[in-house]
Amino acid sequence: MSSVVNWGWLPPIFAQASERVSAGLGELAGGATVWLAVTGLSRSGKTVFVTSLIHNLLSCAHNPNRMPLLGVVGERRLVAATVEAARADGLPQFRYLDNIERMATADWPARTDGISQIGIDVRFAPAGALGKLVSEITGSPATLTLRIVDYPGEWLIDLPLLGLGYAQWSRATLRLLRKGLRAEIARDFLALLDQHRPEEAASEEVAKQLYDRYCAYLLEARDRHGLTFLQPGRFLCRGTLGDPAYLWFAPLEIAEGVDVFAPGTLGAFMAERFDIYKREVVERFYQDHFRHYSRQIVLVDVLRALLGGREVFEDTRLALDAILESFRYGHGGILSRLLLGPHIDKVLFAATKADHVPDIQRDHLAALLRNMAAFPALEVKSSNAQLEVTALASVISTAEESQEIEGQRVQVVVGRPVGSKKQSKFFVGNVPIRPPRADAWGSPFLNVPVFEPPAIDPSPVEGIAHINLDLALEFLLGDRLR
Amino acid sequence: MSDQPERGVAPAARVIEMDAADDAAPLRLLRPQIIPTERTEAVTPSEPALPALAPAS
């Protein structure tokens, strides 16, 4: 994507290296593109992240103090950043202007559940001697088009499905579904499931009933209980998929050792749809979209997972492990047979809503995220993407204060909850740097306040107060802006 | 000198010997909570300290 030269005839390893060289030369001559993919599970703040990123980049020419830790800004090399005209290539345009105008009225943008993109042209003075020379010869600054794609993290949770057959997936899903909180949420689905067997005759009507109840369980698990390891991800975030009949499947109770079903049975009917889902939805996303991305940020609401209690926290760990599969490129992995050529080479995992945690505990939030998933195991393989972890707030909507609680003076944040006329203080408790021990969990705290955004100028002049947005961009794009 | 530090001042490091009764007492952690206030004005965000850039030359 980043090159006009066709390297497709070369073996993958050479093609990848050649594309990188080509991208570098393209940047020097002006006109290169880098694809930055933004994802995160529902309510992790993707839309606000992209809106703040664009607004702050556009504002840097007027107010460089907003993003001092982004090298191209801190070194005063940024000439200008502008929104590229909408492209007619099929993906919906990210609604930056609508979002910033809404935030200027002290409200947050609406949730989205599909994929969108937007291009930002960044013109800058190169930092290296060669870049400076080319810039002087051509008489123009270097240009990098930053193409930002925003898609639901739920879609990445589907990657492990490609390594499973329908029977395996059904057994694994139902094992999880019959435990703890999930068993309670899924009781209507489980009651219906008890009335059906894989050996019974295939029926479109039964498949649809099971699918509807299963979807209702997924929605309630996500929206009322904050669970995130929910498959299939497209049942929750469809994008432009609509509701085709091949989606109408659900797990069935299947005995160990049974992997194939007699023709004409409900089991065979469901298994066929599961395979179509994998082929038409999961694989297609990776082949049509994901393979183009070179940089990725994954937003994770670590705070909500921690405060939601042990089950929600453990569930988020499962979701993170599933998401990490999308950045393992080593030989033998699912991705190695799906994607050839260049791949994502830098991934940043960001614990969002860092403004809900007092300054003194923010590093804990990042450390906790690092210790939640198998990041260290991924980092040792050079074939995988380079990973980093940070805490981040795309918009700071709180101020710091202290408060006496039960005789102890503690740090709190204060903000005005959306829809309220009065400010509230929020005491987050102790944010540990490692997952709490089993006996250290208290009762869930599900009412994490949603504070209204601060006063925001919709014109790209002042920018938006943030935490670590510039550091995040420096990790993701700093090398491409040199 | 009083054993009680002033409010808002971090206590100095020290070793506290525990007897058997103290040992049995569970550590009490404060729970997360929301504390309503009567203040109505919009909040001005507390930004982390960042290096200010020199004016462009």
JSON list of C-alpha atoms in Angstrom, two decimals, chain A residues 160-327:
[
{"chain": "A", "resi": 160, "resn": "PRO", "atom": "CA", "xyz": [-8.66, -17.75, 17.14]},
{"chain": "A", "resi": 161, "resn": "LEU", "atom": "CA", "xyz": [-11.86, -19.13, 15.55]},
{"chain": "A", "resi": 162, "resn": "LEU", "atom": "CA", "xyz": [-9.84, -19.87, 12.42]},
{"chain": "A", "resi": 163, "resn": "GLY", "atom": "CA", "xyz": [-7.95, -22.54, 14.33]},
{"chain": "A", "resi": 164, "resn": "LEU", "atom": "CA", "xyz": [-11.12, -24.23, 15.59]},
{"chain": "A", "resi": 165, "resn": "GLY", "atom": "CA", "xyz": [-13.81, -26.42, 14.10]},
{"chain": "A", "resi": 166, "resn": "TYR", "atom": "CA", "xyz": [-17.44, -25.83, 14.99]},
{"chain": "A", "resi": 167, "resn": "ALA", "atom": "CA", "xyz": [-17.54, -28.70, 17.51]},
{"chain": "A", "resi": 168, "resn": "GLN", "atom": "CA", "xyz": [-14.40, -27.49, 19.30]},
{"chain": "A", "resi": 169, "resn": "TRP", "atom": "CA", "xyz": [-15.69, -23.92, 19.42]},
{"chain": "A", "resi": 170, "resn": "SER", "atom": "CA", "xyz": [-19.10, -25.06, 20.72]},
{"chain": "A", "resi": 171, "resn": "ARG", "atom": "CA", "xyz": [-17.55, -27.08, 23.55]},
{"chain": "A", "resi": 172, "resn": "ALA", "atom": "CA", "xyz": [-15.13, -24.30, 24.56]},
{"chain": "A", "resi": 173, "resn": "THR", "atom": "CA", "xyz": [-17.88, -21.67, 24.44]},
{"chain": "A", "resi": 174, "resn": "LEU", "atom": "CA", "xyz": [-20.36, -23.71, 26.48]},
{"chain": "A", "resi": 175, "resn": "ARG", "atom": "CA", "xyz": [-17.72, -24.58, 29.10]},
{"chain": "A", "resi": 176, "resn": "LEU", "atom": "CA", "xyz": [-17.26, -20.84, 29.66]},
{"chain": "A", "resi": 177, "resn": "LEU", "atom": "CA", "xyz": [-20.98, -20.17, 29.45]},
{"chain": "A", "resi": 178, "resn": "ARG", "atom": "CA", "xyz": [-21.91, -22.56, 32.24]},
{"chain": "A", "resi": 179, "resn": "LYS", "atom": "CA", "xyz": [-19.68, -20.87, 34.81]},
{"chain": "A", "resi": 180, "resn": "GLY", "atom": "CA", "xyz": [-20.27, -17.97, 37.23]},
{"chain": "A", "resi": 181, "resn": "LEU", "atom": "CA", "xyz": [-21.68, -14.73, 35.95]},
{"chain": "A", "resi": 182, "resn": "ARG", "atom": "CA", "xyz": [-22.00, -15.98, 32.38]},
{"chain": "A", "resi": 183, "resn": "ALA", "atom": "CA", "xyz": [-24.28, -18.85, 33.39]},
{"chain": "A", "resi": 184, "resn": "GLU", "atom": "CA", "xyz": [-26.65, -16.33, 34.94]},
{"chain": "A", "resi": 185, "resn": "ILE", "atom": "CA", "xyz": [-26.62, -14.00, 31.93]},
{"chain": "A", "resi": 186, "resn": "ALA", "atom": "CA", "xyz": [-27.04, -16.88, 29.46]},
{"chain": "A", "resi": 187, "resn": "ARG", "atom": "CA", "xyz": [-29.82, -18.74, 31.29]},
{"chain": "A", "resi": 188, "resn": "ASP", "atom": "CA", "xyz": [-32.46, -18.08, 28.60]},
{"chain": "A", "resi": 189, "resn": "PHE", "atom": "CA", "xyz": [-30.12, -19.30, 25.89]},
{"chain": "A", "resi": 190, "resn": "LEU", "atom": "CA", "xyz": [-29.07, -22.35, 27.94]},
{"chain": "A", "resi": 191, "resn": "ALA", "atom": "CA", "xyz": [-32.72, -23.21, 28.62]},
{"chain": "A", "resi": 192, "resn": "LEU", "atom": "CA", "xyz": [-33.46, -23.22, 24.88]},
{"chain": "A", "resi": 193, "resn": "LEU", "atom": "CA", "xyz": [-30.25, -25.11, 24.15]},
{"chain": "A", "resi": 194, "resn": "ASP", "atom": "CA", "xyz": [-31.34, -27.92, 26.50]},
{"chain": "A", "resi": 195, "resn": "GLN", "atom": "CA", "xyz": [-34.29, -28.59, 24.16]},
{"chain": "A", "resi": 196, "resn": "HIS", "atom": "CA", "xyz": [-32.13, -29.24, 21.12]},
{"chain": "A", "resi": 197, "resn": "ARG", "atom": "CA", "xyz": [-29.49, -31.79, 20.07]},
{"chain": "A", "resi": 198, "resn": "PRO", "atom": "CA", "xyz": [-26.97, -31.74, 17.21]},
{"chain": "A", "resi": 199, "resn": "GLU", "atom": "CA", "xyz": [-28.46, -35.01, 15.89]},
{"chain": "A", "resi": 200, "resn": "GLU", "atom": "CA", "xyz": [-31.96, -33.58, 15.32]},
{"chain": "A", "resi": 201, "resn": "ALA", "atom": "CA", "xyz": [-33.10, -32.56, 11.86]},
{"chain": "A", "resi": 202, "resn": "ALA", "atom": "CA", "xyz": [-31.76, -29.25, 10.57]},
{"chain": "A", "resi": 203, "resn": "SER", "atom": "CA", "xyz": [-34.20, -26.38, 10.93]},
{"chain": "A", "resi": 204, "resn": "GLU", "atom": "CA", "xyz": [-33.77, -22.77, 9.87]},
{"chain": "A", "resi": 205, "resn": "GLU", "atom": "CA", "xyz": [-36.32, -21.76, 12.49]},
{"chain": "A", "resi": 206, "resn": "VAL", "atom": "CA", "xyz": [-34.48, -23.47, 15.35]},
{"chain": "A", "resi": 207, "resn": "ALA", "atom": "CA", "xyz": [-31.13, -22.07, 14.19]},
{"chain": "A", "resi": 208, "resn": "LYS", "atom": "CA", "xyz": [-32.59, -18.55, 14.17]},
{"chain": "A", "resi": 209, "resn": "GLN", "atom": "CA", "xyz": [-34.14, -18.96, 17.63]},
{"chain": "A", "resi": 210, "resn": "LEU", "atom": "CA", "xyz": [-30.87, -20.17, 19.09]},
{"chain": "A", "resi": 211, "resn": "TYR", "atom": "CA", "xyz": [-28.98, -17.38, 17.33]},
{"chain": "A", "resi": 212, "resn": "ASP", "atom": "CA", "xyz": [-31.37, -14.71, 18.65]},
{"chain": "A", "resi": 213, "resn": "ARG", "atom": "CA", "xyz": [-31.05, -15.94, 22.25]},
{"chain": "A", "resi": 214, "resn": "TYR", "atom": "CA", "xyz": [-27.29, -16.27, 21.93]},
{"chain": "A", "resi": 215, "resn": "CYS", "atom": "CA", "xyz": [-27.04, -12.69, 20.58]},
{"chain": "A", "resi": 216, "resn": "ALA", "atom": "CA", "xyz": [-29.21, -11.44, 23.45]},
{"chain": "A", "resi": 217, "resn": "TYR", "atom": "CA", "xyz": [-26.76, -13.09, 25.87]},
{"chain": "A", "resi": 218, "resn": "LEU", "atom": "CA", "xyz": [-23.75, -11.47, 24.13]},
{"chain": "A", "resi": 219, "resn": "LEU", "atom": "CA", "xyz": [-25.35, -8.04, 24.24]},
{"chain": "A", "resi": 220, "resn": "GLU", "atom": "CA", "xyz": [-26.30, -8.28, 27.89]},
{"chain": "A", "resi": 221, "resn": "ALA", "atom": "CA", "xyz": [-22.85, -9.62, 28.82]},
{"chain": "A", "resi": 222, "resn": "ARG", "atom": "CA", "xyz": [-21.23, -6.66, 27.10]},
{"chain": "A", "resi": 223, "resn": "ASP", "atom": "CA", "xyz": [-23.59, -3.82, 27.90]},
{"chain": "A", "resi": 224, "resn": "ARG", "atom": "CA", "xyz": [-24.73, -4.66, 31.42]},
{"chain": "A", "resi": 225, "resn": "HIS", "atom": "CA", "xyz": [-21.78, -6.57, 32.83]},
{"chain": "A", "resi": 226, "resn": "GLY", "atom": "CA", "xyz": [-18.76, -5.23, 30.93]},
{"chain": "A", "resi": 227, "resn": "LEU", "atom": "CA", "xyz": [-17.61, -8.62, 29.61]},
{"chain": "A", "resi": 228, "resn": "THR", "atom": "CA", "xyz": [-15.42, -8.52, 26.51]},
{"chain": "A", "resi": 229, "resn": "PHE", "atom": "CA", "xyz": [-14.34, -12.04, 25.54]},
{"chain": "A", "resi": 230, "resn": "LEU", "atom": "CA", "xyz": [-17.41, -12.57, 23.41]},
{"chain": "A", "resi": 231, "resn": "GLN", "atom": "CA", "xyz": [-17.39, -14.60, 20.20]},
{"chain": "A", "resi": 232, "resn": "PRO", "atom": "CA", "xyz": [-18.29, -14.30, 17.41]},
{"chain": "A", "resi": 233, "resn": "GLY", "atom": "CA", "xyz": [-17.31, -10.63, 17.52]},
{"chain": "A", "resi": 234, "resn": "ARG", "atom": "CA", "xyz": [-19.40, -9.69, 14.48]},
{"chain": "A", "resi": 235, "resn": "PHE", "atom": "CA", "xyz": [-22.56, -10.68, 16.31]},
{"chain": "A", "resi": 236, "resn": "LEU", "atom": "CA", "xyz": [-21.91, -7.57, 18.43]},
{"chain": "A", "resi": 237, "resn": "CYS", "atom": "CA", "xyz": [-20.24, -5.20, 15.96]},
{"chain": "A", "resi": 238, "resn": "ARG", "atom": "CA", "xyz": [-21.54, -5.90, 12.48]},
{"chain": "A", "resi": 239, "resn": "GLY", "atom": "CA", "xyz": [-20.22, -2.93, 10.57]},
{"chain": "A", "resi": 240, "resn": "THR", "atom": "CA", "xyz": [-21.81, -3.04, 7.13]},
{"chain": "A", "resi": 241, "resn": "LEU", "atom": "CA", "xyz": [-22.47, -6.78, 7.32]},
{"chain": "A", "resi": 242, "resn": "GLY", "atom": "CA", "xyz": [-26.20, -6.55, 8.02]},
{"chain": "A", "resi": 243, "resn": "ASP", "atom": "CA", "xyz": [-27.91, -9.78, 9.09]},
{"chain": "A", "resi": 244, "resn": "PRO", "atom": "CA", "xyz": [-27.28, -12.42, 6.40]},
{"chain": "A", "resi": 245, "resn": "ALA", "atom": "CA", "xyz": [-28.70, -15.90, 7.09]},
{"chain": "A", "resi": 246, "resn": "TYR", "atom": "CA", "xyz": [-25.25, -17.49, 7.36]},
{"chain": "A", "resi": 247, "resn": "LEU", "atom": "CA", "xyz": [-24.78, -15.60, 10.64]},
{"chain": "A", "resi": 248, "resn": "TRP", "atom": "CA", "xyz": [-27.68, -17.51, 12.20]},
{"chain": "A", "resi": 249, "resn": "PHE", "atom": "CA", "xyz": [-25.75, -20.07, 14.20]},
{"chain": "A", "resi": 250, "resn": "ALA", "atom": "CA", "xyz": [-24.94, -20.63, 17.87]},
{"chain": "A", "resi": 251, "resn": "PRO", "atom": "CA", "xyz": [-23.01, -23.22, 19.90]},
{"chain": "A", "resi": 252, "resn": "LEU", "atom": "CA", "xyz": [-24.64, -26.62, 20.49]},
{"chain": "A", "resi": 253, "resn": "GLU", "atom": "CA", "xyz": [-24.01, -29.22, 23.20]},
{"chain": "A", "resi": 254, "resn": "ILE", "atom": "CA", "xyz": [-21.61, -31.61, 21.46]},
{"chain": "A", "resi": 255, "resn": "ALA", "atom": "CA", "xyz": [-19.99, -34.62, 23.11]},
{"chain": "A", "resi": 256, "resn": "GLU", "atom": "CA", "xyz": [-16.20, -34.90, 23.37]},
{"chain": "A", "resi": 257, "resn": "GLY", "atom": "CA", "xyz": [-14.72, -36.71, 20.39]},
{"chain": "A", "resi": 258, "resn": "VAL", "atom": "CA", "xyz": [-17.55, -35.74, 18.02]},
{"chain": "A", "resi": 259, "resn": "ASP", "atom": "CA", "xyz": [-16.29, -33.46, 15.27]},
{"chain": "A", "resi": 260, "resn": "VAL", "atom": "CA", "xyz": [-18.43, -34.31, 12.24]},
{"chain": "A", "resi": 261, "resn": "PHE", "atom": "CA", "xyz": [-22.18, -34.46, 11.87]},
{"chain": "A", "resi": 262, "resn": "ALA", "atom": "CA", "xyz": [-24.47, -36.51, 9.67]},
{"chain": "A", "resi": 263, "resn": "PRO", "atom": "CA", "xyz": [-25.83, -34.60, 6.66]},
{"chain": "A", "resi": 264, "resn": "GLY", "atom": "CA", "xyz": [-29.19, -32.95, 7.27]},
{"chain": "A", "resi": 265, "resn": "THR", "atom": "CA", "xyz": [-28.73, -32.60, 11.05]},
{"chain": "A", "resi": 266, "resn": "LEU", "atom": "CA", "xyz": [-28.81, -29.40, 13.07]},
{"chain": "A", "resi": 267, "resn": "GLY", "atom": "CA", "xyz": [-25.14, -29.94, 13.93]},
{"chain": "A", "resi": 268, "resn": "ALA", "atom": "CA", "xyz": [-24.14, -30.10, 10.24]},
{"chain": "A", "resi": 269, "resn": "PHE", "atom": "CA", "xyz": [-26.31, -27.06, 9.48]},
{"chain": "A", "resi": 270, "resn": "MET", "atom": "CA", "xyz": [-24.67, -24.97, 12.22]},
{"chain": "A", "resi": 271, "resn": "ALA", "atom": "CA", "xyz": [-21.16, -26.21, 11.36]},
{"chain": "A", "resi": 272, "resn": "GLU", "atom": "CA", "xyz": [-21.59, -25.17, 7.74]},
{"chain": "A", "resi": 273, "resn": "ARG", "atom": "CA", "xyz": [-22.61, -21.65, 8.79]},
{"chain": "A", "resi": 274, "resn": "PHE", "atom": "CA", "xyz": [-19.72, -21.43, 11.22]},
{"chain": "A", "resi": 275, "resn": "ASP", "atom": "CA", "xyz": [-17.33, -22.27, 8.36]},
{"chain": "A", "resi": 276, "resn": "ILE", "atom": "CA", "xyz": [-18.94, -19.66, 6.09]},
{"chain": "A", "resi": 277, "resn": "TYR", "atom": "CA", "xyz": [-18.59, -17.10, 8.89]},
{"chain": "A", "resi": 278, "resn": "LYS", "atom": "CA", "xyz": [-14.89, -17.85, 9.24]},
{"chain": "A", "resi": 279, "resn": "ARG", "atom": "CA", "xyz": [-14.32, -17.66, 5.49]},
{"chain": "A", "resi": 280, "resn": "GLU", "atom": "CA", "xyz": [-16.53, -14.72, 4.54]},
{"chain": "A", "resi": 281, "resn": "VAL", "atom": "CA", "xyz": [-16.17, -12.56, 7.63]},
{"chain": "A", "resi": 282, "resn": "VAL", "atom": "CA", "xyz": [-13.07, -13.35, 9.66]},
{"chain": "A", "resi": 283, "resn": "GLU", "atom": "CA", "xyz": [-10.60, -14.20, 6.89]},
{"chain": "A", "resi": 284, "resn": "ARG", "atom": "CA", "xyz": [-11.94, -11.44, 4.67]},
{"chain": "A", "resi": 285, "resn": "PHE", "atom": "CA", "xyz": [-11.28, -8.77, 7.29]},
{"chain": "A", "resi": 286, "resn": "TYR", "atom": "CA", "xyz": [-7.65, -9.87, 7.62]},
{"chain": "A", "resi": 287, "resn": "GLN", "atom": "CA", "xyz": [-7.11, -10.17, 3.88]},
{"chain": "A", "resi": 288, "resn": "ASP", "atom": "CA", "xyz": [-8.99, -7.05, 2.76]},
{"chain": "A", "resi": 289, "resn": "HIS", "atom": "CA", "xyz": [-8.10, -4.67, 5.58]},
{"chain": "A", "resi": 290, "resn": "PHE", "atom": "CA", "xyz": [-5.77, -5.84, 8.32]},
{"chain": "A", "resi": 291, "resn": "ARG", "atom": "CA", "xyz": [-2.93, -6.78, 5.98]},
{"chain": "A", "resi": 292, "resn": "HIS", "atom": "CA", "xyz": [-2.54, -3.15, 4.88]},
{"chain": "A", "resi": 293, "resn": "TYR", "atom": "CA", "xyz": [-1.90, -1.79, 8.36]},
{"chain": "A", "resi": 294, "resn": "SER", "atom": "CA", "xyz": [1.63, -1.07, 9.48]},
{"chain": "A", "resi": 295, "resn": "ARG", "atom": "CA", "xyz": [1.07, 0.51, 12.89]},
{"chain": "A", "resi": 296, "resn": "GLN", "atom": "CA", "xyz": [-1.61, -0.39, 15.42]},
{"chain": "A", "resi": 297, "resn": "ILE", "atom": "CA", "xyz": [-2.89, 0.98, 18.70]},
{"chain": "A", "resi": 298, "resn": "VAL", "atom": "CA", "xyz": [-5.15, -1.19, 20.87]},
{"chain": "A", "resi": 299, "resn": "LEU", "atom": "CA", "xyz": [-7.14, 0.72, 23.49]},
{"chain": "A", "resi": 300, "resn": "VAL", "atom": "CA", "xyz": [-8.06, -1.17, 26.64]},
{"chain": "A", "resi": 301, "resn": "ASP", "atom": "CA", "xyz": [-10.30, 0.06, 29.44]},
{"chain": "A", "resi": 302, "resn": "VAL", "atom": "CA", "xyz": [-8.15, -1.49, 32.18]},
{"chain": "A", "resi": 303, "resn": "LEU", "atom": "CA", "xyz": [-9.80, 0.57, 34.89]},
{"chain": "A", "resi": 304, "resn": "ARG", "atom": "CA", "xyz": [-13.28, -0.72, 34.13]},
{"chain": "A", "resi": 305, "resn": "ALA", "atom": "CA", "xyz": [-11.92, -4.27, 34.03]},
{"chain": "A", "resi": 306, "resn": "LEU", "atom": "CA", "xyz": [-10.23, -3.83, 37.41]},
{"chain": "A", "resi": 307, "resn": "LEU", "atom": "CA", "xyz": [-13.19, -2.19, 39.11]},
{"chain": "A", "resi": 308, "resn": "GLY", "atom": "CA", "xyz": [-15.66, -4.63, 37.53]},
{"chain": "A", "resi": 309, "resn": "GLY", "atom": "CA", "xyz": [-14.40, -7.41, 39.79]},
{"chain": "A", "resi": 310, "resn": "ARG", "atom": "CA", "xyz": [-12.57, -10.67, 39.34]},
{"chain": "A", "resi": 311, "resn": "GLU", "atom": "CA", "xyz": [-14.76, -12.21, 36.63]},
{"chain": "A", "resi": 312, "resn": "VAL", "atom": "CA", "xyz": [-14.74, -9.10, 34.46]},
{"chain": "A", "resi": 313, "resn": "PHE", "atom": "CA", "xyz": [-10.98, -8.75, 34.92]},
{"chain": "A", "resi": 314, "resn": "GLU", "atom": "CA", "xyz": [-10.26, -12.38, 34.03]},
{"chain": "A", "resi": 315, "resn": "ASP", "atom": "CA", "xyz": [-12.58, -12.04, 31.05]},
{"chain": "A", "resi": 316, "resn": "THR", "atom": "CA", "xyz": [-10.60, -9.01, 29.82]},
{"chain": "A", "resi": 317, "resn": "ARG", "atom": "CA", "xyz": [-7.42, -11.06, 30.11]},
{"chain": "A", "resi": 318, "resn": "LEU", "atom": "CA", "xyz": [-8.95, -13.71, 27.84]},
{"chain": "A", "resi": 319, "resn": "ALA", "atom": "CA", "xyz": [-9.93, -11.02, 25.36]},
{"chain": "A", "resi": 320, "resn": "LEU", "atom": "CA", "xyz": [-6.42, -9.54, 25.41]},
{"chain": "A", "resi": 321, "resn": "ASP", "atom": "CA", "xyz": [-4.85, -12.94, 24.83]},
{"chain": "A", "resi": 322, "resn": "ALA", "atom": "CA", "xyz": [-7.15, -13.46, 21.84]},
{"chain": "A", "resi": 323, "resn": "ILE", "atom": "CA", "xyz": [-6.28, -9.99, 20.48]},
{"chain": "A", "resi": 324, "resn": "LEU", "atom": "CA", "xyz": [-2.55, -10.63, 20.87]},
{"chain": "A", "resi": 325, "resn": "GLU", "atom": "CA", "xyz": [-2.87, -13.54, 18.43]},
{"chain": "A", "resi": 326, "resn": "SER", "atom": "CA", "xyz": [-3.26, -10.94, 15.68]},
{"chain": "A", "resi": 327, "resn": "PHE", "atom": "CA", "xyz": [0.31, -9.75, 16.25]}
]
